[in-house]
mmCIF file with all atom_site columns, C-alpha atoms in Angstrom:
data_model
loop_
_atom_site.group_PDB
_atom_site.id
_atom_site.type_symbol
_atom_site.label_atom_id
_atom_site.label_alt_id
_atom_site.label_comp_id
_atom_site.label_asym_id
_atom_site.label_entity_id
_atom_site.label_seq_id
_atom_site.pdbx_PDB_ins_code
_atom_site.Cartn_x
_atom_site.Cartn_y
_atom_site.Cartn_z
_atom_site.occupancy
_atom_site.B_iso_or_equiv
_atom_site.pdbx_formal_charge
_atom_site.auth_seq_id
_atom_site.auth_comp_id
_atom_site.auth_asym_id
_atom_site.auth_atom_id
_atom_site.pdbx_PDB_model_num
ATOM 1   C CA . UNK A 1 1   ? 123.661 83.286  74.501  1.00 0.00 ? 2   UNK A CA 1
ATOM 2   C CA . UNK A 1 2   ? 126.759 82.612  72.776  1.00 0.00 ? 3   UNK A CA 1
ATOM 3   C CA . UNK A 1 3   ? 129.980 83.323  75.209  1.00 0.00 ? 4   UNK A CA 1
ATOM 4   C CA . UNK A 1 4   ? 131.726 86.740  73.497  1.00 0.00 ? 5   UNK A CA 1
ATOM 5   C CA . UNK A 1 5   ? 135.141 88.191  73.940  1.00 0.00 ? 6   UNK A CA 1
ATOM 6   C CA . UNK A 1 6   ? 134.213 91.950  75.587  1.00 0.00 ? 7   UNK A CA 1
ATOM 7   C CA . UNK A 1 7   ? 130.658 90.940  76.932  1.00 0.00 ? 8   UNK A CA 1
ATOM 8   C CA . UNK A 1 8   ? 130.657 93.662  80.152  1.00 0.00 ? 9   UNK A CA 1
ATOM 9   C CA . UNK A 1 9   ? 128.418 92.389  83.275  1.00 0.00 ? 10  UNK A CA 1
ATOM 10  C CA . UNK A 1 10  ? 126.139 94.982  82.263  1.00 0.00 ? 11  UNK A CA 1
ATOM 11  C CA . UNK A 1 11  ? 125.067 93.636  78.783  1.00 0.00 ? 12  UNK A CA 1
ATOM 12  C CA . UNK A 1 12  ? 124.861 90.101  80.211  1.00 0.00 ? 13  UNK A CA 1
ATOM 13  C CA . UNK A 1 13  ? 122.292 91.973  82.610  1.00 0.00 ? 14  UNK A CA 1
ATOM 14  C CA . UNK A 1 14  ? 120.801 94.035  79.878  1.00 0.00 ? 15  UNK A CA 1
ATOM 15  C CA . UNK A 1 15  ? 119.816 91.109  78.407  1.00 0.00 ? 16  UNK A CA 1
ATOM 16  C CA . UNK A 1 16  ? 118.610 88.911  80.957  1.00 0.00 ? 17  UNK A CA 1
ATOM 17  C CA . UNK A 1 17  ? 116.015 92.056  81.568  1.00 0.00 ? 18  UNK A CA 1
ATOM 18  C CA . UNK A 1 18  ? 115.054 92.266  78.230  1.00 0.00 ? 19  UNK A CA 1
ATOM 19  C CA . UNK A 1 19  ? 114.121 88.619  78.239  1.00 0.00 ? 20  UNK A CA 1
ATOM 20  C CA . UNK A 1 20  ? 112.342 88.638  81.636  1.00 0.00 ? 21  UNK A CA 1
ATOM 21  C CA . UNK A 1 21  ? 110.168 92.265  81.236  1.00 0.00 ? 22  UNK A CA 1
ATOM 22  C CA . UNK A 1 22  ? 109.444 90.445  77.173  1.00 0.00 ? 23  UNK A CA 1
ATOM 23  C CA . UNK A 1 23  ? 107.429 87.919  79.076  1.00 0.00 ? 24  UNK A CA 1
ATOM 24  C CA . UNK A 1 24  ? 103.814 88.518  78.815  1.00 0.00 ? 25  UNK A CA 1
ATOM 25  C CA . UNK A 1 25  ? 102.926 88.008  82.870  1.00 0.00 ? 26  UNK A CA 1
ATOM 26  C CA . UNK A 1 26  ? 99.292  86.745  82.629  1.00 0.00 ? 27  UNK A CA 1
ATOM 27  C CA . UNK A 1 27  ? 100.082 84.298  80.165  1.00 0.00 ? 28  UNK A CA 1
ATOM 28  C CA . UNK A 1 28  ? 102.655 82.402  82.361  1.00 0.00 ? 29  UNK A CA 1
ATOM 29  C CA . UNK A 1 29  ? 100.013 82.310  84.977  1.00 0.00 ? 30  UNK A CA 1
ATOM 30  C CA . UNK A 1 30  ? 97.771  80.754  82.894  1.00 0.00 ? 31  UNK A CA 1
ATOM 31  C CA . UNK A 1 31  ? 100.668 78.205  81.403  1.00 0.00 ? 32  UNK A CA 1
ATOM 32  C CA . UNK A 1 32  ? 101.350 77.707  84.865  1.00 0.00 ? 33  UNK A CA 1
ATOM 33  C CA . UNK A 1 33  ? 97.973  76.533  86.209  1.00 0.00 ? 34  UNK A CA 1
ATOM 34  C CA . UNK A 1 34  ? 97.359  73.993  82.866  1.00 0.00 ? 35  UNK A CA 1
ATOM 35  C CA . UNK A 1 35  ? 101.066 72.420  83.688  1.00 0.00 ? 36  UNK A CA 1
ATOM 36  C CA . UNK A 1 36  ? 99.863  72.461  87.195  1.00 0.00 ? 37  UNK A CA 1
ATOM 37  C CA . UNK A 1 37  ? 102.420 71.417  90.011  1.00 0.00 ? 38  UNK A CA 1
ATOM 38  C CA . UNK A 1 38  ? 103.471 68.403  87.996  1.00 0.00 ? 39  UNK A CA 1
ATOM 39  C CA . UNK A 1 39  ? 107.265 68.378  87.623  1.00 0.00 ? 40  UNK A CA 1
ATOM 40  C CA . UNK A 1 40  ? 108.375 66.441  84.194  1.00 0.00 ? 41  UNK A CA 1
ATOM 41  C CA . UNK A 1 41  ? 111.902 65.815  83.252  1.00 0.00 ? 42  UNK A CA 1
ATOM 42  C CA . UNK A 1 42  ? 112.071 69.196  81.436  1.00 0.00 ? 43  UNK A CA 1
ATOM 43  C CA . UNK A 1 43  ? 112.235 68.190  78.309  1.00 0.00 ? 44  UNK A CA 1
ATOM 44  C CA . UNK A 1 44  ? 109.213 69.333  77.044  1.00 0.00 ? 45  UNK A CA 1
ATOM 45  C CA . UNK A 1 45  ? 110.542 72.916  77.994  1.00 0.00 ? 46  UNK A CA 1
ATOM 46  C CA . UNK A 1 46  ? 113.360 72.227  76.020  1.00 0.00 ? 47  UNK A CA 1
ATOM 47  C CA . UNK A 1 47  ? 116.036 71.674  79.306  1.00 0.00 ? 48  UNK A CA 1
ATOM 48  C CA . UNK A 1 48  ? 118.609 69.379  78.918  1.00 0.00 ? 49  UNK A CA 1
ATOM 49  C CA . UNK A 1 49  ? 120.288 67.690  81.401  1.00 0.00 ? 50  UNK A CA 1
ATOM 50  C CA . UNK A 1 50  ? 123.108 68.476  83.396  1.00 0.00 ? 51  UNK A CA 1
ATOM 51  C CA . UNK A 1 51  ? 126.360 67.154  82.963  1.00 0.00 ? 52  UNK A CA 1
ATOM 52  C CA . UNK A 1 52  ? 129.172 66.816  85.266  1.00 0.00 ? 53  UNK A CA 1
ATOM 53  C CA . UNK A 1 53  ? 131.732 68.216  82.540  1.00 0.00 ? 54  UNK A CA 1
ATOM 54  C CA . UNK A 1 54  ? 131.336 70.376  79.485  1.00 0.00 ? 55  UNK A CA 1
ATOM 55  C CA . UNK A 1 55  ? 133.561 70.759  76.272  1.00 0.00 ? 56  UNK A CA 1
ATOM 56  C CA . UNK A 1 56  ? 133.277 74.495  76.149  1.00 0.00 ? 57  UNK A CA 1
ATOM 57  C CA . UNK A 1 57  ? 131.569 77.564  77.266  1.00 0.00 ? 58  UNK A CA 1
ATOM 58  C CA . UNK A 1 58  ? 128.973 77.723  74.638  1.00 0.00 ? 59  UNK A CA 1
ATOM 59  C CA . UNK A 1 59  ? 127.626 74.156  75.705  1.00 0.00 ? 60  UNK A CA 1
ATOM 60  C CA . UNK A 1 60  ? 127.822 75.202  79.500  1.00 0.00 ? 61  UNK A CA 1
ATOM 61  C CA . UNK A 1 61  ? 125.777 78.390  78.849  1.00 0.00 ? 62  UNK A CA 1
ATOM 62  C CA . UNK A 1 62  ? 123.451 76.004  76.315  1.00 0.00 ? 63  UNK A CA 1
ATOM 63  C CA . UNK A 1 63  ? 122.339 74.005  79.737  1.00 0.00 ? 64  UNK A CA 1
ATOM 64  C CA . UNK A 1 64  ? 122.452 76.373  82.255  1.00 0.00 ? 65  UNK A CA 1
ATOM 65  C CA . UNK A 1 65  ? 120.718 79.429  80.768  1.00 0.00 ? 66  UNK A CA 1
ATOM 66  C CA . UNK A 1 66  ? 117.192 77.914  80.018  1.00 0.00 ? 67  UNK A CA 1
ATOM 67  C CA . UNK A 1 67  ? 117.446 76.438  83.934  1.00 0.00 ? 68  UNK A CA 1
ATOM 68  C CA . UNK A 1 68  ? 118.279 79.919  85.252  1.00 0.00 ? 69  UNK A CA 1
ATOM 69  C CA . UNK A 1 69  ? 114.756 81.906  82.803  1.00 0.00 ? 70  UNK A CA 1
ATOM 70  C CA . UNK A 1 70  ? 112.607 78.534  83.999  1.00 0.00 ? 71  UNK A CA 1
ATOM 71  C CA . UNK A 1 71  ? 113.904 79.267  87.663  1.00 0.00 ? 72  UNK A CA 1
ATOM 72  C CA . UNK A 1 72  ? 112.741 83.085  87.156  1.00 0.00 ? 73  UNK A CA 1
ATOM 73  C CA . UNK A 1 73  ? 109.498 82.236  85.781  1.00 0.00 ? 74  UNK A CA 1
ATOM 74  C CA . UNK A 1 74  ? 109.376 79.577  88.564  1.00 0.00 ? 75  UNK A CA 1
ATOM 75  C CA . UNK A 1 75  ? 109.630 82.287  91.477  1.00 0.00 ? 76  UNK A CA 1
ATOM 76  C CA . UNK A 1 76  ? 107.759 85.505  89.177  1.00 0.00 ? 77  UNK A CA 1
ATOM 77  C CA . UNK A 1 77  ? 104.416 82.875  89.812  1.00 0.00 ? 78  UNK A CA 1
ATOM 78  C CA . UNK A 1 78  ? 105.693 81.318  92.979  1.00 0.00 ? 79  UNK A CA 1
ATOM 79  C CA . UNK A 1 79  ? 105.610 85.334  94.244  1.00 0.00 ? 80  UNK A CA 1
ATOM 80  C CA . UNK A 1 80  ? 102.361 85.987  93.365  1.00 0.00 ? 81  UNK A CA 1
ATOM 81  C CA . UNK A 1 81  ? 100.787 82.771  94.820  1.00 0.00 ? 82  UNK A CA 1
ATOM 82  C CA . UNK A 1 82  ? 102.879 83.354  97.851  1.00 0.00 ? 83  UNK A CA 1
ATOM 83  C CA . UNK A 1 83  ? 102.176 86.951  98.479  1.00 0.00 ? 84  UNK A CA 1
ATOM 84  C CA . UNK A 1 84  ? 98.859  87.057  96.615  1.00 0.00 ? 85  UNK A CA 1
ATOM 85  C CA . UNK A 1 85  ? 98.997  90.445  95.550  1.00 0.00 ? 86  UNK A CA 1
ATOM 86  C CA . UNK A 1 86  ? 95.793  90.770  93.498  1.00 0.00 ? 87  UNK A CA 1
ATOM 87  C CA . UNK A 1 87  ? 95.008  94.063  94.825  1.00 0.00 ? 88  UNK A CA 1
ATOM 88  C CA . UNK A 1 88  ? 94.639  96.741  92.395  1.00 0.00 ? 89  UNK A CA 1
ATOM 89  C CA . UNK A 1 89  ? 95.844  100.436 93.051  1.00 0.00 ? 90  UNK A CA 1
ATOM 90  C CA . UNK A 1 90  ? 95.244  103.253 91.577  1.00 0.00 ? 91  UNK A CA 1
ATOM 91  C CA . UNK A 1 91  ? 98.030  105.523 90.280  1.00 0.00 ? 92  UNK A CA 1
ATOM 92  C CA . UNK A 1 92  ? 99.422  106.974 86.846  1.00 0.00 ? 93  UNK A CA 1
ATOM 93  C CA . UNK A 1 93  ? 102.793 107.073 85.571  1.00 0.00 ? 94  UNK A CA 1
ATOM 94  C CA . UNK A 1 94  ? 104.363 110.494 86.251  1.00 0.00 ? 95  UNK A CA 1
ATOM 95  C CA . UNK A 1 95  ? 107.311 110.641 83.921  1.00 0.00 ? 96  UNK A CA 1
ATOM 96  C CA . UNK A 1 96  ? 108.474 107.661 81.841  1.00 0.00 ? 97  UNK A CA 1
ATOM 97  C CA . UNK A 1 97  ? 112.498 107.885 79.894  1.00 0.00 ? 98  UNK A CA 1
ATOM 98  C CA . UNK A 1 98  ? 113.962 104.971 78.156  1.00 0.00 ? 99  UNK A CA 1
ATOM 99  C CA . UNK A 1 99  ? 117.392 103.536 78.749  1.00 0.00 ? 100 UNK A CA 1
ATOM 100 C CA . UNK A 1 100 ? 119.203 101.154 76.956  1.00 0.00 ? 101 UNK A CA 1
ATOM 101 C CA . UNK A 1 101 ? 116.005 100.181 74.978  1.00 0.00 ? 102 UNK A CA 1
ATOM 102 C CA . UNK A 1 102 ? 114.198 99.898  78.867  1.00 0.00 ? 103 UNK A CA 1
ATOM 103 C CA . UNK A 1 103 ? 111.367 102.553 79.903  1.00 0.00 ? 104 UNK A CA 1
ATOM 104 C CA . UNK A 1 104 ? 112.037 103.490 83.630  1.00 0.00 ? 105 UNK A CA 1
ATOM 105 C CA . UNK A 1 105 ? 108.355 104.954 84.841  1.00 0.00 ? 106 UNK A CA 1
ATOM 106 C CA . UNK A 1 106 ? 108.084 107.126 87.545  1.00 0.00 ? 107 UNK A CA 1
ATOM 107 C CA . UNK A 1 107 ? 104.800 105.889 88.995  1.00 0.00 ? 108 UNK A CA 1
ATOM 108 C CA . UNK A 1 108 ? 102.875 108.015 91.802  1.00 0.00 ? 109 UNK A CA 1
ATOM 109 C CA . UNK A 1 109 ? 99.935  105.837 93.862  1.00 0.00 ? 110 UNK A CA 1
ATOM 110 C CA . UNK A 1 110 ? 98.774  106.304 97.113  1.00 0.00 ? 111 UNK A CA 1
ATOM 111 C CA . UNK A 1 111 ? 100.891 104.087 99.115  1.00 0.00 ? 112 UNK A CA 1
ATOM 112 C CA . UNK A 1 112 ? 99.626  102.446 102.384 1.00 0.00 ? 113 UNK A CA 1
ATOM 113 C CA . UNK A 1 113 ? 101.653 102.462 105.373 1.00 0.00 ? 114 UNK A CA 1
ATOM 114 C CA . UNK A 1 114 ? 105.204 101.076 104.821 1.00 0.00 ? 115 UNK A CA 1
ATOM 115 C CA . UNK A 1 115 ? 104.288 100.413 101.557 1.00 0.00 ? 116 UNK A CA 1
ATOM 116 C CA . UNK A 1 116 ? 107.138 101.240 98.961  1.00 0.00 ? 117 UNK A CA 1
ATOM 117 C CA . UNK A 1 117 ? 107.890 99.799  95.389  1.00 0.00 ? 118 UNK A CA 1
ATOM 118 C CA . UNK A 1 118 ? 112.083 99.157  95.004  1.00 0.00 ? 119 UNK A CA 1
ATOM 119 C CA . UNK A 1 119 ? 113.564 98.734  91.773  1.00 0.00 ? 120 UNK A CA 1
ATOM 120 C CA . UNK A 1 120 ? 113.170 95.065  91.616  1.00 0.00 ? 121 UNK A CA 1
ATOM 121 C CA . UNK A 1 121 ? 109.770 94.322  92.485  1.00 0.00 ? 122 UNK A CA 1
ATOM 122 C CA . UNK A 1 122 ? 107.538 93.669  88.853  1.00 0.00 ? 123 UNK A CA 1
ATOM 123 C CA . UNK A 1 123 ? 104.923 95.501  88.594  1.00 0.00 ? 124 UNK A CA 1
ATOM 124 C CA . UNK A 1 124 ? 101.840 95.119  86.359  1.00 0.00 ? 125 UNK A CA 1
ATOM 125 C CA . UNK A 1 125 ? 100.656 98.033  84.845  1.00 0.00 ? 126 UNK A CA 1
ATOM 126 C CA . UNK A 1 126 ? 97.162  98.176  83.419  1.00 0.00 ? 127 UNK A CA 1
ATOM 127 C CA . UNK A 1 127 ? 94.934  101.426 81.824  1.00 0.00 ? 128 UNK A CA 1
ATOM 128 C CA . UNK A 1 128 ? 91.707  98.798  83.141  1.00 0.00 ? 129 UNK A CA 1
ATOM 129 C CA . UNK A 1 129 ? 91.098  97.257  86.060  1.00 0.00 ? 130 UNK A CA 1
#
């Protein structure tokens, strides 16, 4: 992500969605259990090291954006061994309209007791069980 004169809060979070919701969720868990909990220097992920000073924005953003999507794929599989929510549910998507190249689904399930999806929680959506 090259730093750009204009570039609203909005796009910068535009686009951190659109790389996070690309990410193909059963996939990482399977990356994720042949890497195992070994930690490596982060090379192999193509991370570079941190530095204490940087010669411009563009090399900043270079270091620090592949640490922040490795941190969200970090806690996306630390959630679901965590919370272990393998439980499937039932329900169909009631209405579905696209913004800003995102579909927003309006999902209806039968929803135990206190049970309520937010806006950030990720869902999985499957036609199969």
């Amino acid at each position: 992500m090259a730093a750009e004169n204009g570039n609203d809060t909005s796009n910068i979070v535009a686009r951190f969605h659109k790389i996070v919701l690309g990410w193909d969720y059963l996939r990482l868990l399977k990356e994720s259990s042949k890497r195992g909990k070994s930690i490596s220097d982060g090379a192999s992920l193509g991370l570079k090291n941190v530095k204490e000073t940087y010669k411009d924005v563009d090399e900043y953003i270079g270091t620090f954006e592949p640490l922040l999507f490795e941190e969200a794929k970090a806690q996306i599989i630390r959630g679901r061994d965590e919370d272990d929510v393998s439980e499937w549910n039932l329900g169909a998507v009631v209405t579905c309209a696209v913004s800003d190249c995102f579909h927003i689904p309006v999902v209806g399930y039968d929803a135990e007791d206190g049970e309520t999806i937010v806006e950030n929680d990720l869902l999985l959506l499957s036609k199969e069980k």
